[in-house]
Coordinates of C-alpha atoms in Angstrom, one line a residue:
Chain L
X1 CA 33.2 -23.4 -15.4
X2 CA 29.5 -23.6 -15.8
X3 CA 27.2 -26.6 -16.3
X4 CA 24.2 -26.4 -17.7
X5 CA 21.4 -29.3 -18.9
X6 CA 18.7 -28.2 -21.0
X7 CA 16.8 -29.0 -24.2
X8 CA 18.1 -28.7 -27.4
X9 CA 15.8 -29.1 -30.4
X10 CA 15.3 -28.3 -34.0
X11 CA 12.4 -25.2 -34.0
X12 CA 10.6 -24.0 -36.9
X13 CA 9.3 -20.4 -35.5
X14 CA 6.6 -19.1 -37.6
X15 CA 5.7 -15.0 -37.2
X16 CA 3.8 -12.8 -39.5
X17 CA 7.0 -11.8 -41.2
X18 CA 8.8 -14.9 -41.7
X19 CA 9.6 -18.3 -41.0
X20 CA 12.8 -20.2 -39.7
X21 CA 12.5 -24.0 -40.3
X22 CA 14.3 -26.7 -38.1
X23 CA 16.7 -24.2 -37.1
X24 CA 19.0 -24.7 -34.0
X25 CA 16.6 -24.0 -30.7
X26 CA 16.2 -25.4 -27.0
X27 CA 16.5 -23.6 -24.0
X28 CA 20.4 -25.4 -23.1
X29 CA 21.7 -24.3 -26.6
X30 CA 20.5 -20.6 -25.9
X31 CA 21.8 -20.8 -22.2
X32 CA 25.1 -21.7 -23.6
X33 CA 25.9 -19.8 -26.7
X34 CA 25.4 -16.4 -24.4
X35 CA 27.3 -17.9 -21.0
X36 CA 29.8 -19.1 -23.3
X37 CA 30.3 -15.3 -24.0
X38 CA 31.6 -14.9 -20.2
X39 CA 32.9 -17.9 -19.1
X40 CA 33.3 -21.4 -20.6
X41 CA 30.5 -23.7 -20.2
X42 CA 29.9 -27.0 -20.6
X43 CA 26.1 -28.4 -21.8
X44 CA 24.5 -31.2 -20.5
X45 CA 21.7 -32.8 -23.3
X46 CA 20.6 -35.4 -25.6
X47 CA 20.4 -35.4 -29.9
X48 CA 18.9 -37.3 -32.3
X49 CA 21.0 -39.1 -34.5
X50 CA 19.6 -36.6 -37.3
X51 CA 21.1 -33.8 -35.7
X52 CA 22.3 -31.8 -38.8
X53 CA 25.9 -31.6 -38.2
X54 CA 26.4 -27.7 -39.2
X55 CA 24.6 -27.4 -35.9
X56 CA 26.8 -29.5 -33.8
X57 CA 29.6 -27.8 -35.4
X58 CA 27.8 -24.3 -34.4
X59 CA 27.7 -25.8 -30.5
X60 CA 31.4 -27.0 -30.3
X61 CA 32.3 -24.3 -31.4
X62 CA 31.4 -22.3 -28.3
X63 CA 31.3 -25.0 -25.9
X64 CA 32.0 -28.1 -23.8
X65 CA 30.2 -30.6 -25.3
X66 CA 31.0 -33.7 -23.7
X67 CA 27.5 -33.9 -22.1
X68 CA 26.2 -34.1 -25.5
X69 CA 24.5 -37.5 -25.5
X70 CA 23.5 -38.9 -29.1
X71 CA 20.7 -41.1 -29.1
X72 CA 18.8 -43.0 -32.0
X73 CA 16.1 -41.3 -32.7
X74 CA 15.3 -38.2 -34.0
X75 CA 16.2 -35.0 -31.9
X76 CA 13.5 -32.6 -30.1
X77 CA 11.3 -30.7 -32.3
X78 CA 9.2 -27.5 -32.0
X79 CA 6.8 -25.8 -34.3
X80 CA 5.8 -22.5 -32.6
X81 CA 3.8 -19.5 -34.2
X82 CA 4.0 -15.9 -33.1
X83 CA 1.1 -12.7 -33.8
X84 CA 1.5 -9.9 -35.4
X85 CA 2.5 -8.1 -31.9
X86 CA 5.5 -11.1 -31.3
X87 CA 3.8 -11.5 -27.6
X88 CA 2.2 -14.6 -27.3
X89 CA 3.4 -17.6 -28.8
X90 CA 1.5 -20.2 -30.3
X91 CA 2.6 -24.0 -29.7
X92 CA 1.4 -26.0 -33.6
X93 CA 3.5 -29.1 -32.6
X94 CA 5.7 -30.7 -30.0
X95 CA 7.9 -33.9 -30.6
X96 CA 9.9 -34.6 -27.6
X97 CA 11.2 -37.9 -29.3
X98 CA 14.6 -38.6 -27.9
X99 CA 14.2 -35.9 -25.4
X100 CA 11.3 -37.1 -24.1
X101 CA 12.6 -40.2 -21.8
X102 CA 15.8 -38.8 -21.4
X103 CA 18.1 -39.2 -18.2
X104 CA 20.8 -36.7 -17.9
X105 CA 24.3 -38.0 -16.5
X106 CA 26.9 -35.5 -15.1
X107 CA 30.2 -36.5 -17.0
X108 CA 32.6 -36.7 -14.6
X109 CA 34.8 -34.0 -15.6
X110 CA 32.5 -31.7 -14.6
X111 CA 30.9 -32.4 -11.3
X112 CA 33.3 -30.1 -9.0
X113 CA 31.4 -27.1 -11.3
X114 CA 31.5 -24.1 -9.3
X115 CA 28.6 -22.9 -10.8
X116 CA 25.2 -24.9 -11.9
X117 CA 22.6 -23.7 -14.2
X118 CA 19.3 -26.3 -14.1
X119 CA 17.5 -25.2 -17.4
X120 CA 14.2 -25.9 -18.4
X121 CA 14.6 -30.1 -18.3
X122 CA 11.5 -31.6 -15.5
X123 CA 12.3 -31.2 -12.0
X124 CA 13.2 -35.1 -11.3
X125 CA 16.0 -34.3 -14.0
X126 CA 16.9 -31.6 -12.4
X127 CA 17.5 -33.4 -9.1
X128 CA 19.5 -36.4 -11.2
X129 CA 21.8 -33.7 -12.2
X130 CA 21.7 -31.9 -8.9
X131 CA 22.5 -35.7 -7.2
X132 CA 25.7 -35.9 -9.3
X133 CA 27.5 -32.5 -8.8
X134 CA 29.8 -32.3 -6.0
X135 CA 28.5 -29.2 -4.4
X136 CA 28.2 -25.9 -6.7
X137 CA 28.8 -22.8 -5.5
X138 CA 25.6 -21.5 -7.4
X139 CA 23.0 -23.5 -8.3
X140 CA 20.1 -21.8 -10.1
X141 CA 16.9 -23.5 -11.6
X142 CA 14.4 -22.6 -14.3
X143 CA 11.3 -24.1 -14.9
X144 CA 7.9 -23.8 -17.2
X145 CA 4.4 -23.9 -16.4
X146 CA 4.2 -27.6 -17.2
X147 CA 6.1 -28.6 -14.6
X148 CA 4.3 -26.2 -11.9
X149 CA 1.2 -28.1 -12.7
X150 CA 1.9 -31.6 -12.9
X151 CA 5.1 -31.5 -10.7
X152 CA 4.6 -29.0 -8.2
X153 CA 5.9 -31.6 -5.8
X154 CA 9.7 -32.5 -7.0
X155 CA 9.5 -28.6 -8.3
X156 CA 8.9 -28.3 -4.7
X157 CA 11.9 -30.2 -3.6
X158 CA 14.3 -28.5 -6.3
X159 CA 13.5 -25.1 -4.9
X160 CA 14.4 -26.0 -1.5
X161 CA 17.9 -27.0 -2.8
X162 CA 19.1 -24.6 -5.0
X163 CA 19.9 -21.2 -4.4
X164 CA 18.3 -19.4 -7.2
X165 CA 14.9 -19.6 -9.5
X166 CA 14.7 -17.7 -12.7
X167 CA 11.0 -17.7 -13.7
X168 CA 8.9 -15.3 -15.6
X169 CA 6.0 -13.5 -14.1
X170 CA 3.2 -15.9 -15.2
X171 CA 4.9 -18.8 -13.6
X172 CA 5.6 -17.0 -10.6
X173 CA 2.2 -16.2 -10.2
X174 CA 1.2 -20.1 -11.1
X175 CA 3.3 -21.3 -8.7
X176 CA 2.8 -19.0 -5.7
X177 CA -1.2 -18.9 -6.5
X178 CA -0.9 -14.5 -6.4
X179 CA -1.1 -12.0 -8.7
X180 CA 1.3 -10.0 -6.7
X181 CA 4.7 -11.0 -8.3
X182 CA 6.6 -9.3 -5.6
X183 CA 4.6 -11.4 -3.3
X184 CA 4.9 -14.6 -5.0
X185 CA 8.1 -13.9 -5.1
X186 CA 8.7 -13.8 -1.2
X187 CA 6.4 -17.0 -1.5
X188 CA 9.0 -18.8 -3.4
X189 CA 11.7 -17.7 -1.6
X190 CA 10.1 -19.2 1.7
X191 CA 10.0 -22.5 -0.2
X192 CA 13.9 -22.2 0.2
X193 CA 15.6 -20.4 -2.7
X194 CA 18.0 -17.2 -1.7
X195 CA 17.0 -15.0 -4.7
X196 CA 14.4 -15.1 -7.1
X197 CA 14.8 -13.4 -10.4
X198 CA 10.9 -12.6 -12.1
X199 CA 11.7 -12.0 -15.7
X200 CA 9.0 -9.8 -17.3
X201 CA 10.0 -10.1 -20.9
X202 CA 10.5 -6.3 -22.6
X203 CA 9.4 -4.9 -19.3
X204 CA 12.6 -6.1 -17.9
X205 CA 13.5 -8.2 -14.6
X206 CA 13.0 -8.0 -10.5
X207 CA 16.0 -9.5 -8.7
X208 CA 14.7 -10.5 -5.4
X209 CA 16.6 -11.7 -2.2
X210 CA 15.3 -11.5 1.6
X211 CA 16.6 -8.0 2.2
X212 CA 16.9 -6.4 -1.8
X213 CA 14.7 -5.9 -4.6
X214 CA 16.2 -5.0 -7.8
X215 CA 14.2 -4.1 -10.2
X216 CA 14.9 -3.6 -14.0
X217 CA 13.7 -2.5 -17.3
X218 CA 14.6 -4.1 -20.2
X219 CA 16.6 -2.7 -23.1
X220 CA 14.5 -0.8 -25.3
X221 CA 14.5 -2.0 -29.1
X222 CA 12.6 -0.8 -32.1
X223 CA 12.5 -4.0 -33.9
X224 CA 11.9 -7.5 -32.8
X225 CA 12.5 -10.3 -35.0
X226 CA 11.7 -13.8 -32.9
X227 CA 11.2 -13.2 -29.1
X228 CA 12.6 -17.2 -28.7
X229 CA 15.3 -17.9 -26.8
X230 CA 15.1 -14.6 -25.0
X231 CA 14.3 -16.0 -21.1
X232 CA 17.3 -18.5 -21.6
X233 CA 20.0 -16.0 -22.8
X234 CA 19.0 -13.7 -19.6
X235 CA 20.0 -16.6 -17.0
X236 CA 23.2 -16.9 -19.7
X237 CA 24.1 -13.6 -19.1
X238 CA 23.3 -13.2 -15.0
X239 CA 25.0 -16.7 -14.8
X240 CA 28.1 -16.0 -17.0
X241 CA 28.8 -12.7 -15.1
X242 CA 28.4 -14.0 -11.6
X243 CA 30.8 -16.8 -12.6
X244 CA 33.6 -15.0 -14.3
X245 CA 33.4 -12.6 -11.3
X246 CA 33.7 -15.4 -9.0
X247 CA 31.5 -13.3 -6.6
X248 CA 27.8 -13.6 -5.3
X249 CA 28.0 -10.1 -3.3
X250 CA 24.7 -8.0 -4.2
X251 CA 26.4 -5.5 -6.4
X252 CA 27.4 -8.3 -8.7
X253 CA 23.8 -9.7 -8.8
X254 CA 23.1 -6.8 -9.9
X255 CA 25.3 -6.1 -12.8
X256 CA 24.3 -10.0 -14.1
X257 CA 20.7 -8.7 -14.4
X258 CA 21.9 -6.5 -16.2
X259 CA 23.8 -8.5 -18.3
X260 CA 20.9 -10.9 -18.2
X261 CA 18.4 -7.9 -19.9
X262 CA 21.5 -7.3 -22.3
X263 CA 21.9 -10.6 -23.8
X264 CA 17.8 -11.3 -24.1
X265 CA 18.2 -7.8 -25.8
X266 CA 20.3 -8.9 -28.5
X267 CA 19.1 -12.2 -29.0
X268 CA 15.3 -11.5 -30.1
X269 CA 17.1 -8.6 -32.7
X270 CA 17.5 -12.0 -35.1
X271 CA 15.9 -15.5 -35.7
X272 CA 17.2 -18.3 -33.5
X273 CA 20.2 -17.9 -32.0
X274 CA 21.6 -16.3 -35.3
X275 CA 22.3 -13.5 -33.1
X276 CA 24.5 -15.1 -30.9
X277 CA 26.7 -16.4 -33.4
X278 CA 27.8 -13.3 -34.7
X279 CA 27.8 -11.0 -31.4
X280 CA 31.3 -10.0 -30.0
X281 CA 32.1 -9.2 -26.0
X282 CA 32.8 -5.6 -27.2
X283 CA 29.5 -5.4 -28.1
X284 CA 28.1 -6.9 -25.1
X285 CA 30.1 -4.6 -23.1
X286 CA 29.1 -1.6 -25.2
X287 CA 25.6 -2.2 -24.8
X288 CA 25.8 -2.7 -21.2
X289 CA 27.5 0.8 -20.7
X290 CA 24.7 2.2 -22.7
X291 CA 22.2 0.7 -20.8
X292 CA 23.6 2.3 -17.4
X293 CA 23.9 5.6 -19.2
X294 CA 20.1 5.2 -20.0
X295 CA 19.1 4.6 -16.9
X296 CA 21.0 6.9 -14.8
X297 CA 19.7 9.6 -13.3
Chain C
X1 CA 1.8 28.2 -11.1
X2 CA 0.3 24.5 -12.9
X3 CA -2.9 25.3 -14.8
X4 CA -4.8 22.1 -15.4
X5 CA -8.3 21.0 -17.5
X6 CA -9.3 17.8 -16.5
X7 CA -12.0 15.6 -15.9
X8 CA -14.0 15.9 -12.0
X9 CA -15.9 13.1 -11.6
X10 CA -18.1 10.9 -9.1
X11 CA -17.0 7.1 -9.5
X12 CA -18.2 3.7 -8.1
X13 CA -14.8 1.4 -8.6
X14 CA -15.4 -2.3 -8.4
X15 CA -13.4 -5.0 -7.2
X16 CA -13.5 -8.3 -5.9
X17 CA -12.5 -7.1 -2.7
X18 CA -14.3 -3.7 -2.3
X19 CA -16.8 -1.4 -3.8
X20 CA -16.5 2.4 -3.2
X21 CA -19.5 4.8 -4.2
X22 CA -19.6 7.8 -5.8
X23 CA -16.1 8.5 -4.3
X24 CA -13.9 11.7 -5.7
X25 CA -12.4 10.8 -8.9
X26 CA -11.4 12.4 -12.5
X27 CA -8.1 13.0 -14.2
X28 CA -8.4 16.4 -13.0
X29 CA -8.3 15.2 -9.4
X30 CA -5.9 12.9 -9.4
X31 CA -3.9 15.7 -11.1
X32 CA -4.0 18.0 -9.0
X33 CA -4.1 16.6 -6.2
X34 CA -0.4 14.8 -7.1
X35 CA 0.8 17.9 -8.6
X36 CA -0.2 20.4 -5.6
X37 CA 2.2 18.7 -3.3
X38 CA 5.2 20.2 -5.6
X39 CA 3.7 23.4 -7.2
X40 CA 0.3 25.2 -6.8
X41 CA -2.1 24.1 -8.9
X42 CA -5.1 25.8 -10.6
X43 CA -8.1 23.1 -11.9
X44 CA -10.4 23.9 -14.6
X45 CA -13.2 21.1 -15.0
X46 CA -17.1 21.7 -13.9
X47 CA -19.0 19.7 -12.1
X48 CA -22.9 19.8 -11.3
X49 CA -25.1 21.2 -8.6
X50 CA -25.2 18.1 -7.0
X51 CA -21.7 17.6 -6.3
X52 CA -20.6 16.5 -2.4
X53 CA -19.9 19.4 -0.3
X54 CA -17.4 17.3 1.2
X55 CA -15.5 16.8 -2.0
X56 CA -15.1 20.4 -3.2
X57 CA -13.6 20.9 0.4
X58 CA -11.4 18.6 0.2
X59 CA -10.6 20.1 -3.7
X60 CA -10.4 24.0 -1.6
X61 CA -7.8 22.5 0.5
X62 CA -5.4 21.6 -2.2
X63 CA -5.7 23.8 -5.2
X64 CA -7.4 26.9 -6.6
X65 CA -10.5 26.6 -7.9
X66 CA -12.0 29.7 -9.3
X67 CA -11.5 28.1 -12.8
X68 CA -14.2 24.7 -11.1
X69 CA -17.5 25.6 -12.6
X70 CA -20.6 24.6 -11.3
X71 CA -23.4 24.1 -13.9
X72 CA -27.0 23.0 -13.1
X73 CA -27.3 19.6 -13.6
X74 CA -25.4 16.1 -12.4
X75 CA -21.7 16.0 -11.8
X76 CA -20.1 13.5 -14.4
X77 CA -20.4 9.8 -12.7
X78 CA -18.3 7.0 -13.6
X79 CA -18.7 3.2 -13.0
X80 CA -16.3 0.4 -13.7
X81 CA -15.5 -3.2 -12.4
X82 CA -11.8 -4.7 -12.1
X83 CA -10.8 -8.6 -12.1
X84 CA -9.1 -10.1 -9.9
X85 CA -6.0 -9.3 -11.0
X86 CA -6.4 -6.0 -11.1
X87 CA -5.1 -4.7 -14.6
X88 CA -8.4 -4.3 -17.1
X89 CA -10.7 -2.3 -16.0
X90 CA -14.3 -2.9 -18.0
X91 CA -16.6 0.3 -17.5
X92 CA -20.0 -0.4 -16.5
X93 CA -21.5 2.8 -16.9
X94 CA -20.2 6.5 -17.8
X95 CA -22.8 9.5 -17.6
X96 CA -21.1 12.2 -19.0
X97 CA -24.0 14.7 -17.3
X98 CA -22.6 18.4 -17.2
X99 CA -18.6 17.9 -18.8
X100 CA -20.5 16.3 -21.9
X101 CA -21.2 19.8 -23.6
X102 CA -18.8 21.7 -21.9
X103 CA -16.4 24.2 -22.9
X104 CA -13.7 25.2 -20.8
X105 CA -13.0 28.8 -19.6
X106 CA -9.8 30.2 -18.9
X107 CA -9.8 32.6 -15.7
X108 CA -7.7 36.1 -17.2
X109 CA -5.2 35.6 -13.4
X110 CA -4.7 32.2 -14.9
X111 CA -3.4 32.9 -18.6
X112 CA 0.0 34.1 -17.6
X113 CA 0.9 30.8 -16.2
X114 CA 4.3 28.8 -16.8
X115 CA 2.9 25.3 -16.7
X116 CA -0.1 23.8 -18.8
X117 CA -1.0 20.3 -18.7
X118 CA -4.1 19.4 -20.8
X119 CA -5.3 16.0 -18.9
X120 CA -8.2 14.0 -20.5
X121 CA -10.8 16.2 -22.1
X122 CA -11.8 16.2 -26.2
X123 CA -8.8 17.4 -28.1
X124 CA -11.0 20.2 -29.2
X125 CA -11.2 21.0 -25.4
X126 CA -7.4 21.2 -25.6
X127 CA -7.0 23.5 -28.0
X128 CA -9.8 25.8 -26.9
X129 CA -7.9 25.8 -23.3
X130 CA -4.4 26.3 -25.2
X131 CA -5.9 29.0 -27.3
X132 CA -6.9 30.8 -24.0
X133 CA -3.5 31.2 -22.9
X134 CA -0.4 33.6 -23.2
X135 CA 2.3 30.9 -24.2
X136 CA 3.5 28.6 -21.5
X137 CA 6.6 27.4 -21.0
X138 CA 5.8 23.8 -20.8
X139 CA 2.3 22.2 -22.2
X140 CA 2.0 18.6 -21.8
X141 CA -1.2 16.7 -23.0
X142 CA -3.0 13.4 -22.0
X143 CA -5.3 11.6 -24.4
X144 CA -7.3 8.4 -25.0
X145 CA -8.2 6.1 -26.8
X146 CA -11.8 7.4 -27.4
X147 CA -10.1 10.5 -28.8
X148 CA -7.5 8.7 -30.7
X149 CA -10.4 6.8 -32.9
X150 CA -12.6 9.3 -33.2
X151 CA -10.9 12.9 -33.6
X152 CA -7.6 12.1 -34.8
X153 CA -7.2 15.1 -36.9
X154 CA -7.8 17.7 -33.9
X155 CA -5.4 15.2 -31.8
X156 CA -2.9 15.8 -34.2
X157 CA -3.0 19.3 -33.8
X158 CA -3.3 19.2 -30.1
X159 CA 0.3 17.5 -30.7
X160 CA 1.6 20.0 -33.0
X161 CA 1.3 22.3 -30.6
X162 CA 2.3 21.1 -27.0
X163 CA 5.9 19.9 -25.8
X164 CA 5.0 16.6 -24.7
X165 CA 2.6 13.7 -24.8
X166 CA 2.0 11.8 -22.1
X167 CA 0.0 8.5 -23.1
X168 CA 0.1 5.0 -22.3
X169 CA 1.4 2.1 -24.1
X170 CA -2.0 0.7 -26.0
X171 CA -2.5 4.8 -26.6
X172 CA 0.9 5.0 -28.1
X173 CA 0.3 1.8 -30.4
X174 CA -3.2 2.4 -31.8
X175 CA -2.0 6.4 -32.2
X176 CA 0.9 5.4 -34.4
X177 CA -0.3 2.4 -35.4
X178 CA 2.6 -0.1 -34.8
X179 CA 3.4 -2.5 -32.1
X180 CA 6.8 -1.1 -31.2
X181 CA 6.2 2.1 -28.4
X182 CA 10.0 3.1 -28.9
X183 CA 8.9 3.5 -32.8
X184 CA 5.5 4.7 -31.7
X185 CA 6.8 7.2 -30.1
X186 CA 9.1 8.6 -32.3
X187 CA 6.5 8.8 -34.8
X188 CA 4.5 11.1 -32.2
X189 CA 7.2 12.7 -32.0
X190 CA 7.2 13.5 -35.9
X191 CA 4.0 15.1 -35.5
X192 CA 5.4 17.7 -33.2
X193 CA 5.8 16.8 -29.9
X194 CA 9.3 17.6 -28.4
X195 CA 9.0 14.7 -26.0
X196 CA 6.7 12.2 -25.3
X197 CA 6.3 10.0 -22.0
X198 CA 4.9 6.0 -23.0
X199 CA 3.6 5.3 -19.3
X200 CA 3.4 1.3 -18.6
X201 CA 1.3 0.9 -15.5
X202 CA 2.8 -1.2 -13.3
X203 CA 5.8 -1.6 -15.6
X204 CA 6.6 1.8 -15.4
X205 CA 7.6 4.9 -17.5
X206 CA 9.7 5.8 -20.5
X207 CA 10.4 9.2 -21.5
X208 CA 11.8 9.6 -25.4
X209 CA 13.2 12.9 -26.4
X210 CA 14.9 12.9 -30.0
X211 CA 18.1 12.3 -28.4
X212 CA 17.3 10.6 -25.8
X213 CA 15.8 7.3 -23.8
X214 CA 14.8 7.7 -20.6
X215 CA 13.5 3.8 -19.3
X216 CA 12.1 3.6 -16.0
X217 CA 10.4 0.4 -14.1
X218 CA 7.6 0.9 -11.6
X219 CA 7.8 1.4 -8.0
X220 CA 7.4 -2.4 -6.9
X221 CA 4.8 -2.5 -4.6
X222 CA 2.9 -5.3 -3.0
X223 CA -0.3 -4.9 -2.6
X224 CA -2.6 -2.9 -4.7
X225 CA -6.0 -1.6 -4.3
X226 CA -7.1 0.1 -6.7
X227 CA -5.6 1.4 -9.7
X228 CA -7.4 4.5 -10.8
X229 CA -5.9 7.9 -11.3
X230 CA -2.3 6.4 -11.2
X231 CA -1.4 7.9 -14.7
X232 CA -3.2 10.8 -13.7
X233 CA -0.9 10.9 -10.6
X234 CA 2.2 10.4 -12.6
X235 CA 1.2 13.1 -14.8
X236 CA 0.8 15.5 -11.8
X237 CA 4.3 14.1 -10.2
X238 CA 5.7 15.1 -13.4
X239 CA 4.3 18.3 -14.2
X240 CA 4.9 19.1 -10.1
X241 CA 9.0 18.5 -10.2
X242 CA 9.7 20.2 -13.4
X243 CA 7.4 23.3 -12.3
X244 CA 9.4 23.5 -9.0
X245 CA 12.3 23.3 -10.4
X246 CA 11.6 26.0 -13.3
X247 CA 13.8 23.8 -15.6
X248 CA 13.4 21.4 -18.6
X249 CA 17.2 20.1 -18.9
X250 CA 16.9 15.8 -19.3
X251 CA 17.7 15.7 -15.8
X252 CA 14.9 17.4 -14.3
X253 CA 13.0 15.9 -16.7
X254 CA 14.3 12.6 -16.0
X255 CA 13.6 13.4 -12.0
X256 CA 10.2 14.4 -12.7
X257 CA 9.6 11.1 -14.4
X258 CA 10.7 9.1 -11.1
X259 CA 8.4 11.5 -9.6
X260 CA 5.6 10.2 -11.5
X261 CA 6.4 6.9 -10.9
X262 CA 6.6 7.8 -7.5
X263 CA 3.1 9.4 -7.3
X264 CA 1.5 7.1 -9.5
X265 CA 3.0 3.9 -6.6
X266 CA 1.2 6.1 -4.1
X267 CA -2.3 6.2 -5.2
X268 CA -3.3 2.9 -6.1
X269 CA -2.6 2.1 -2.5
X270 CA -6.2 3.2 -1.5
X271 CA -9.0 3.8 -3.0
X272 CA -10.1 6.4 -5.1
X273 CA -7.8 9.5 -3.6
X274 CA -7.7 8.5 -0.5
X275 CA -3.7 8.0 -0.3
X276 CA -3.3 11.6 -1.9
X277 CA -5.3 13.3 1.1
X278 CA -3.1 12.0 4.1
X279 CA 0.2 11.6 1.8
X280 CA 3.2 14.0 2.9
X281 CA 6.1 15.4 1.7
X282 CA 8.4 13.9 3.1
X283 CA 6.4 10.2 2.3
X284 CA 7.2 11.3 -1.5
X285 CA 11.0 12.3 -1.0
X286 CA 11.3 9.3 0.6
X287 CA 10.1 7.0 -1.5
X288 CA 11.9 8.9 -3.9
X289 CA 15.3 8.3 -2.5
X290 CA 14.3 4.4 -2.1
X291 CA 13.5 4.3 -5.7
X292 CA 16.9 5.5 -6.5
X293 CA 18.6 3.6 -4.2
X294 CA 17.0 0.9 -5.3
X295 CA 17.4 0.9 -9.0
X296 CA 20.8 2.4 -8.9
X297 CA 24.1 -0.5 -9.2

């Protein structure tokens, strides 16, 4: 089983081409509807009582959702806005709301997880949740650039205990002050983390450890719909893999990147997680056998 | 044989940690000297009275250069700045000086040859260097974005008429107009090109044939000096394999991409080309075989 805690909120995603309103978002509900594909998972995080039930239905669905807390209040929302070349996104509006002051607890059904996934919640909740597990197996940890500004201190801390980080370029070049992500990634990895994986969006992913680099292009696509979501199904996919494998060795490191580049692959194809809902393992698998036919040489 | 026409030019590179002057530079450099490590190169570019003895022995050393001519005047000097991070160059000052009004000769002992790459001269340059010879096997051309706004129509000839297009990906998405370089791509392709090769600086390479994707990452490296003439080098990595080889199947082609990723790694090590003058052969099979190793699970 894997645990997860991370945001789930109602986005409205505006790009030139069209616009998805209050539709189901948040890096944990991403996480989860691709890990969820591989092995069963269970989601730590915190609704609004307005959470429009088809949603919830949509989660249980695919998970555990046990660690869903309902608060009063209404749930996380985010208004984003994308340019015509679907690369940089555009925040319009943020309400945290019930999300905002938020304590995670670790039902405790799942605290002898074998396999820990700390999503993009701030570090301090990342350590609550770390506090309450029994001892994973695997922990890995995302984070954002908000955090590596104004918590670089318990981000600090977080690093040193899991084993893994999962952080795009731009964040690892924030947090290890270099433009060299190779270097920054060595940086990070001297903080106390085994691997680090730098995602690189369409350019793909580096797996780093102290005596491999693995580096990966991403699945090429033709079309684009809504790049959301895409960072968060990756760690789904290397996560899920890794845990129904049951092994950490390098080679099955490496086939979760791969699976990681597969599962952002399919999920920026549609709006939200739409993609997710309707995707089958087939065609996970198929995609990943195309993908090692691509690249083979 | 490789017949090449390509720029040879004088350059002062900036960047925040060094400032080289009037060092050896020019697509036609970097070319040749990358491709002359796999297959014996011919270079047809001019340069001026004034040019560095120094230089044009270090240019006798490595290729043929009865097709170099020397026209009264200044060599072609180019001047550009780099940021800290490396990856946009801003030109500060380009005197075109004796390539400006050139036209390119053909020497008859080089008509018969194989191998044609056209590297960065006018499209009308192109086609008066294609029109000089007796029907290569393999012509692949390099453009830029200078040519791509202003003589699209003699571009798109250039592409009717070679076998591949080697371009970058801001080349590939002003050319065909679209954000997408897999769609980009294949709309070059439409125009006649049998392949075409969307280089990614440090993000690497992806070759598209109509049957085929080829995705490749960059050789990670971790420190970089100075990123001039790395497409160049690709290009002559690429060019190099396949002409050794004396076959176009995908995998040779596929090979002589890795190649030019392999090249392209090596030269922005130093400064100007620097890395390609003390460079061996066995360095480039090397790193070669830790590329595959590396990227292969």
């Amino acid at each position: 089983m894997i645990v997860t805690v991370g945001s789930i909120s109602l986005d409205t995603t505006r790009t030139p081409f069209h616009t998805a309103e209050e539709v189901l978002g948040g890096s944990g509900s991403y996480f989860t509807l691709a890990s969820s594909f591989f092995t069963p998972t269970s989601l730590i995080g915190v609704i609004g009582t307005d959470f429009p039930p088809s949603h919830m239905k949509t989660l249980e669905q695919r998970m555990d959702t046990r660690g869903l807390e309902v608060k009063e209040g209404r749930t996380f929302r985010f208004d984003s806005s994308f340019g015509y070349d679907l690369g940089v996104r555009t925040a319009n509006k943020t309400e945290l709301n019930v999300f905002g002051d938020w304590t995670p607890k670790v039902p405790e059904e799942y605290r002898a997880a074998d396999y820990l996934y700390l999503g993009n919640v701030g570090p301090q909740q990342q350590l609550h949740v770390l506090d309450q597990m029994d001892g994973p197996r695997l922990t890995v940890a995302d984070t954002i650039e908000f955090w590596i500004e104004n918590q670089r201190n318990a981000l600090a801390e977080v690093i040193s205990r899991v084993d893994g980080m999962l952080l795009n370029d731009q964040e690892v070049r924030q947090l290890a002050d270099t433009t060299n992500i190779i270097k920054g990634a060595r940086a990070i990895m001297d903080l106390g983390a085994d691997f680090v994986i730098v995602k690189k969006g369409e350019h793909g992913a580096v797996l780093l450890t102290k005596h491999m680099i693995f580096p990966t292009c991403g699945y090429p696509l033709e079309s684009i719909e809504d790049p959301t979501g895409a960072g968060d199904a990756f760690a789904g996919g290397f996560m899920g893999h890794i845990a129904r494998r049951g092994r950490q060795d390098d080679q099955t490191r490496k086939e979760a990147v791969i699976y990681g580049n597969v599962m952002g692959s399919f999920v920026v194809q549609k709006f939200s997680v739409d993609q997710l809902l309707t995707l089958t393992e087939a065609q996970i698998e198929a995609r990943y056998r195309k993908y090692k036919e691509m690249v083979t040489f």
